[in-house]
PDB file of C-alpha atoms in Angstrom:
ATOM      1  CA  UNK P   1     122.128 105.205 120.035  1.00  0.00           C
ATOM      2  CA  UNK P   2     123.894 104.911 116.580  1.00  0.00           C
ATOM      3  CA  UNK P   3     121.536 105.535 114.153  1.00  0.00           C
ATOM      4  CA  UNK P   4     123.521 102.584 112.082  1.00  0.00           C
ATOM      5  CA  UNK P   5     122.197 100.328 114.425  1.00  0.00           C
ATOM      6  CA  UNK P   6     118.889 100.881 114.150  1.00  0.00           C
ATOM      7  CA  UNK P   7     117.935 100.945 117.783  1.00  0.00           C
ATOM      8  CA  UNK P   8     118.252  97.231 118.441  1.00  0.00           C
ATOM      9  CA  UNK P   9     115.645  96.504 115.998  1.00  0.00           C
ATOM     10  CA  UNK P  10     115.909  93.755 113.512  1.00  0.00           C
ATOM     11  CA  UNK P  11     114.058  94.791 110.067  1.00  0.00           C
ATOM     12  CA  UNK P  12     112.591  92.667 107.339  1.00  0.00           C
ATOM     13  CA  UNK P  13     110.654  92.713 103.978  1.00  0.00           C
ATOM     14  CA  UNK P  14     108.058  89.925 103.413  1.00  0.00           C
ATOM     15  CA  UNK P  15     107.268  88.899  99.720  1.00  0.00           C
ATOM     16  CA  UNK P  16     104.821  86.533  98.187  1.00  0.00           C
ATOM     17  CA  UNK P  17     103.150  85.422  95.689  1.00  0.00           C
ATOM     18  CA  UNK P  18      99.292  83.339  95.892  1.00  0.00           C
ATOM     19  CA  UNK P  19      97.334  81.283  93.122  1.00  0.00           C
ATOM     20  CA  UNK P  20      93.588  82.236  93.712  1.00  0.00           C
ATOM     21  CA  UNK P  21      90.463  79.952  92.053  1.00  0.00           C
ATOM     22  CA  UNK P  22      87.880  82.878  91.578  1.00  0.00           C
ATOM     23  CA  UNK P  23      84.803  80.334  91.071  1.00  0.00           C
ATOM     24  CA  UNK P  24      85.969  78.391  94.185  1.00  0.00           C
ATOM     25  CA  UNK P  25      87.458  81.356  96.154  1.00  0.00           C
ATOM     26  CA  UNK P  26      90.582  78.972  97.114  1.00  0.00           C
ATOM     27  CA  UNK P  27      93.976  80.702  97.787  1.00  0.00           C
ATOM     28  CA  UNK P  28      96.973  79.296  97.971  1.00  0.00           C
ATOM     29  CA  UNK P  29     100.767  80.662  98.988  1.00  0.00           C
ATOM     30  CA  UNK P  30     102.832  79.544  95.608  1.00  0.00           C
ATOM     31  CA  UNK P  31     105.992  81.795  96.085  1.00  0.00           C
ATOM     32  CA  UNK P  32     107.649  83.571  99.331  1.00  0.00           C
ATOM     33  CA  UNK P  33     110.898  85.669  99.484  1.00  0.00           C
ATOM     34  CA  UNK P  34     112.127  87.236 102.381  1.00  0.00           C
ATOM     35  CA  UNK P  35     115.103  89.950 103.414  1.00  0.00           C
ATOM     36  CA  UNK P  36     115.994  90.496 106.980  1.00  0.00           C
ATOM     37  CA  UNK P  37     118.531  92.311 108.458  1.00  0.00           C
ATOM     38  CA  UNK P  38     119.597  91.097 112.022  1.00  0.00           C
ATOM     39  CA  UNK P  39     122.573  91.960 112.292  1.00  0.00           C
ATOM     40  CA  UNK P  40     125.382  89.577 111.902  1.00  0.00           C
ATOM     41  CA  UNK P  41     123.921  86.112 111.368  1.00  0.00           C
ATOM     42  CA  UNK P  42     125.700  83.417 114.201  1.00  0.00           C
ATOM     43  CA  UNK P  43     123.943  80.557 112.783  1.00  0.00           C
ATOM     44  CA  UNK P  44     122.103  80.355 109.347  1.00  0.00           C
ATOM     45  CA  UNK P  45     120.420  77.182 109.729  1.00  0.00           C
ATOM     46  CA  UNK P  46     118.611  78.647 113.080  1.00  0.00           C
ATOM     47  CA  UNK P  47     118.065  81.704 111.533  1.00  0.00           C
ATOM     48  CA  UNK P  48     116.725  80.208 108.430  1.00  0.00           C
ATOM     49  CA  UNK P  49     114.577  77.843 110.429  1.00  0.00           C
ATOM     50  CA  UNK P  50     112.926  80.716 112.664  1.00  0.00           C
ATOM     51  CA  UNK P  51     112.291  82.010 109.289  1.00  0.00           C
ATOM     52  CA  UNK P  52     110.498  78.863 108.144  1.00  0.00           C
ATOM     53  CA  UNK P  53     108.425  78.876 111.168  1.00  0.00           C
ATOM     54  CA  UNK P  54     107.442  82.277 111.335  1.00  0.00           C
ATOM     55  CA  UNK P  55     106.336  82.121 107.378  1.00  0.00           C
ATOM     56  CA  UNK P  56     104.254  78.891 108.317  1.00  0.00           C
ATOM     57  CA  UNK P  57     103.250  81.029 111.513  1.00  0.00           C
ATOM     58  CA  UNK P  58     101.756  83.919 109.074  1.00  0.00           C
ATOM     59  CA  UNK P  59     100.690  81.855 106.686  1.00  0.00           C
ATOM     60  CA  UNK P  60      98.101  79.991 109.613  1.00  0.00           C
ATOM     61  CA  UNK P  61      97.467  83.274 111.175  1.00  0.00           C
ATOM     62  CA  UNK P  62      95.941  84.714 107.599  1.00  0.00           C
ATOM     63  CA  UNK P  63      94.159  81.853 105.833  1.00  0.00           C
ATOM     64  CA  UNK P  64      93.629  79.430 108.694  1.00  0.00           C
ATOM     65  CA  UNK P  65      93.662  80.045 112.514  1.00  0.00           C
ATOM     66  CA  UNK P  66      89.953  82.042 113.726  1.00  0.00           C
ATOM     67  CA  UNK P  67      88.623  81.102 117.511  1.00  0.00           C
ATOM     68  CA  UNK P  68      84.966  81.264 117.037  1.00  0.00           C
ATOM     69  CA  UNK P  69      82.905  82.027 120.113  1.00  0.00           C
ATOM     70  CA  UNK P  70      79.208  80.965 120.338  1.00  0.00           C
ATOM     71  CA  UNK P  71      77.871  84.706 121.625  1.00  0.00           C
ATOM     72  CA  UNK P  72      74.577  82.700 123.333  1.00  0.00           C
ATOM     73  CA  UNK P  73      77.102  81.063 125.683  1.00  0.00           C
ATOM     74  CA  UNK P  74      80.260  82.813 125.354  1.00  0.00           C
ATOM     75  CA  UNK P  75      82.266  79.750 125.026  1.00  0.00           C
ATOM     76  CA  UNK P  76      84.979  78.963 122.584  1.00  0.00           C
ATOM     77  CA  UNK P  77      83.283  76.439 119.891  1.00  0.00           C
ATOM     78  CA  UNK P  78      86.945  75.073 118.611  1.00  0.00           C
ATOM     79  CA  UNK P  79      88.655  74.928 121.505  1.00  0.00           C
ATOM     80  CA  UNK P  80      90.916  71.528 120.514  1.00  0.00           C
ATOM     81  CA  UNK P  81      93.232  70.942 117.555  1.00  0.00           C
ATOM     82  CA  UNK P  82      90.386  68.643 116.001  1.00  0.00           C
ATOM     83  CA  UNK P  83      88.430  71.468 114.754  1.00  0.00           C
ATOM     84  CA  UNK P  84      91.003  74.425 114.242  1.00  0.00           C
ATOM     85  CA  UNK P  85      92.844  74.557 111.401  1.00  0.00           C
ATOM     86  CA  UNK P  86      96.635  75.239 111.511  1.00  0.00           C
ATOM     87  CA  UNK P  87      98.864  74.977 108.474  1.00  0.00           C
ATOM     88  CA  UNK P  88     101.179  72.108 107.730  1.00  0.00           C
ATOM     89  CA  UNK P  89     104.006  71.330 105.354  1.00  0.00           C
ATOM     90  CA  UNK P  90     101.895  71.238 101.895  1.00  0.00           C
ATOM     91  CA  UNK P  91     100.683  74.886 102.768  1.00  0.00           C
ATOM     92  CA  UNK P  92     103.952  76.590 103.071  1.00  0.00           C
ATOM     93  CA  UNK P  93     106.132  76.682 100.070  1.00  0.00           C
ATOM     94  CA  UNK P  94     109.373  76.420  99.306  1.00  0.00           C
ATOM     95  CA  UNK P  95     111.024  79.704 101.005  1.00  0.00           C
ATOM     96  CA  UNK P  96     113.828  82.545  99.290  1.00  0.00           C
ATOM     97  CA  UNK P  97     115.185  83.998 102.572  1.00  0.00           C
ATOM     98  CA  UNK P  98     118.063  86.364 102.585  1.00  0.00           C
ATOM     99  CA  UNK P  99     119.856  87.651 105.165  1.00  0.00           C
ATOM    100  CA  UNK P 100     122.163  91.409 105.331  1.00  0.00           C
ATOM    101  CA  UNK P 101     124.665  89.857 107.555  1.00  0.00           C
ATOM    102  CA  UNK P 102     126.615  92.965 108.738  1.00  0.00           C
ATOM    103  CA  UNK P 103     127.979  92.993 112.236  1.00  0.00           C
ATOM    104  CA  UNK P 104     126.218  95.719 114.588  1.00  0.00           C
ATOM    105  CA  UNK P 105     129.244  98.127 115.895  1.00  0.00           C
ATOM    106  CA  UNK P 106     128.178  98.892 119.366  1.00  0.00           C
ATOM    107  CA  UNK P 107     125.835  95.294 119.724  1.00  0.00           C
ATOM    108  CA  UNK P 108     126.990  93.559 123.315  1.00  0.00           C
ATOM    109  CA  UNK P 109     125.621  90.750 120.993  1.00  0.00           C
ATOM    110  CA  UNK P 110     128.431  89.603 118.957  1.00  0.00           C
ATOM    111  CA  UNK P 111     127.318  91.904 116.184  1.00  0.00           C
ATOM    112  CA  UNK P 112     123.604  90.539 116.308  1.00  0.00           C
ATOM    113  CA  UNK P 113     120.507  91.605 117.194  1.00  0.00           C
ATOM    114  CA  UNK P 114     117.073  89.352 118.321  1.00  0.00           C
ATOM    115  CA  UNK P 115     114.887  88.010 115.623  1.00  0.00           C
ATOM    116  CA  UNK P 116     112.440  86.318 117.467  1.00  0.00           C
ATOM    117  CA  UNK P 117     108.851  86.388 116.079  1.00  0.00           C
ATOM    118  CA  UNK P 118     110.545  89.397 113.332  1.00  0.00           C
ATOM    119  CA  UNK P 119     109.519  86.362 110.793  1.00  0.00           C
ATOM    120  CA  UNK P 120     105.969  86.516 110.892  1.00  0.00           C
ATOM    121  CA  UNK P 121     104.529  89.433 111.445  1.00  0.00           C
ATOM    122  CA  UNK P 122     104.593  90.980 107.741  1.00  0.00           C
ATOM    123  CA  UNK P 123     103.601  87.445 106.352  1.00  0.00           C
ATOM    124  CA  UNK P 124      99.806  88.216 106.601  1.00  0.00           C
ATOM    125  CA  UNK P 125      99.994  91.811 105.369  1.00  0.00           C
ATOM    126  CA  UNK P 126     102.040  90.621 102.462  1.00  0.00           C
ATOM    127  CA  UNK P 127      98.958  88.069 101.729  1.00  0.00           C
ATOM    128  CA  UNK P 128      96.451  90.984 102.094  1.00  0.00           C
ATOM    129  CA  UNK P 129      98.866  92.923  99.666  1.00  0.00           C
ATOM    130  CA  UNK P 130      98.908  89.781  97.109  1.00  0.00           C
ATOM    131  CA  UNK P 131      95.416  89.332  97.416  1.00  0.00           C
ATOM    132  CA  UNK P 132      94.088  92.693  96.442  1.00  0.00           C
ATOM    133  CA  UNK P 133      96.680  92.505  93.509  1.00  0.00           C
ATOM    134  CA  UNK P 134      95.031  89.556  92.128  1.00  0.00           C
ATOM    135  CA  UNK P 135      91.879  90.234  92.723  1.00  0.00           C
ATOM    136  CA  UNK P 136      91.559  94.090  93.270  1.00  0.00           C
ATOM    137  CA  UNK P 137      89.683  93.445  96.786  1.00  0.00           C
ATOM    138  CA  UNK P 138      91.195  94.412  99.670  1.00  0.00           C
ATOM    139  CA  UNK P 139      90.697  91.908 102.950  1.00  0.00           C
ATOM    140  CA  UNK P 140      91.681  93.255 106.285  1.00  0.00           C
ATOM    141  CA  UNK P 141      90.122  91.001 108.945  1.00  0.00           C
ATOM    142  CA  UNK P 142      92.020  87.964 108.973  1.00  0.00           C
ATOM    143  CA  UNK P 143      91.200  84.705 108.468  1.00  0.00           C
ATOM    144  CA  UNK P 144      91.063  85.256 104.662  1.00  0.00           C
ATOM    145  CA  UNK P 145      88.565  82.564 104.160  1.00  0.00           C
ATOM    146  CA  UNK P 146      86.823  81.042 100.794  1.00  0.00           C
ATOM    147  CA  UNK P 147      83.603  83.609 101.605  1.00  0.00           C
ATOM    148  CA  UNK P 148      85.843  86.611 102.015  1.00  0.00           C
ATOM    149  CA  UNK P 149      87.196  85.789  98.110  1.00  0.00           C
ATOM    150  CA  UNK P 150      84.185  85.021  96.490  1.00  0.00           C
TER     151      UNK P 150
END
């Protein structure tokens, strides 16, 4: 494999900023800005998209999403939309996405390489990271809920 290439791998950097109400222990995602490299681009609104829903992906996945089992019973207590949180528009900022856009030499893709979920995984790292910059605590088990920040 040419070691230009990368392996097939696509490769990103996940940056963000969060507002944090110490009495209240609210957190909120003010400022994101991404950089991935995939390759050449074929279509920047897609690509941008699967960026927006991968953010908003992380974004749930750190402050909201948590399946909560009853351990008398074993059974899921949320197990419908109506009680588990997901994020919508208002908690995902406006996103600064970038893209390297340099054809792959020996790709059978056009020059591209697969982005698919590439998008969110660093998002809640990068809120762990932002968190214990603001706050000097460090949260690893996700959700990052108001108890967790107070």
């Amino acid at each position: 494999s040419n070691p230009d290439t990368g392996g097939g791998h696509t490769f990103g950097a996940v940056f963000l900023e969060v507002r944090i109400r110490p009495r209240l222990g609210s957190l909120r995602v003010s400022r994101v800005v991404t950089a991935y490299d995939l390759g050449r681009v074929l279509n920047r609104r897609t690509a941008y998209g699967q960026v927006m829903g991968g953010v908003t992906w992380g974004i749930g996945f750190a402050l909201f999403e948590h399946t909560m089992v009853d351990p008398s019973t074993a059974r899921i207590v949320n197990p419908n939309l109506s009680t588990y949180l997901v994020p919508v528009n208002a908690d995902t900022p406006k996103l600064e996405v970038m893209f390297v856009d340099r054809a792959i030499g020996d790709s059978d893709a056009l020059g591209a390489r697969g982005f698919g979920e590439t998008p969110g995984t660093g998002v809640p790292a990068a809120i762990s990271n932002a968190i214990y910059h603001a706050t000097g605590r460090r949260l690893r088990d996700v959700p990052f809920t108001q108890d967790k920040l107070l």
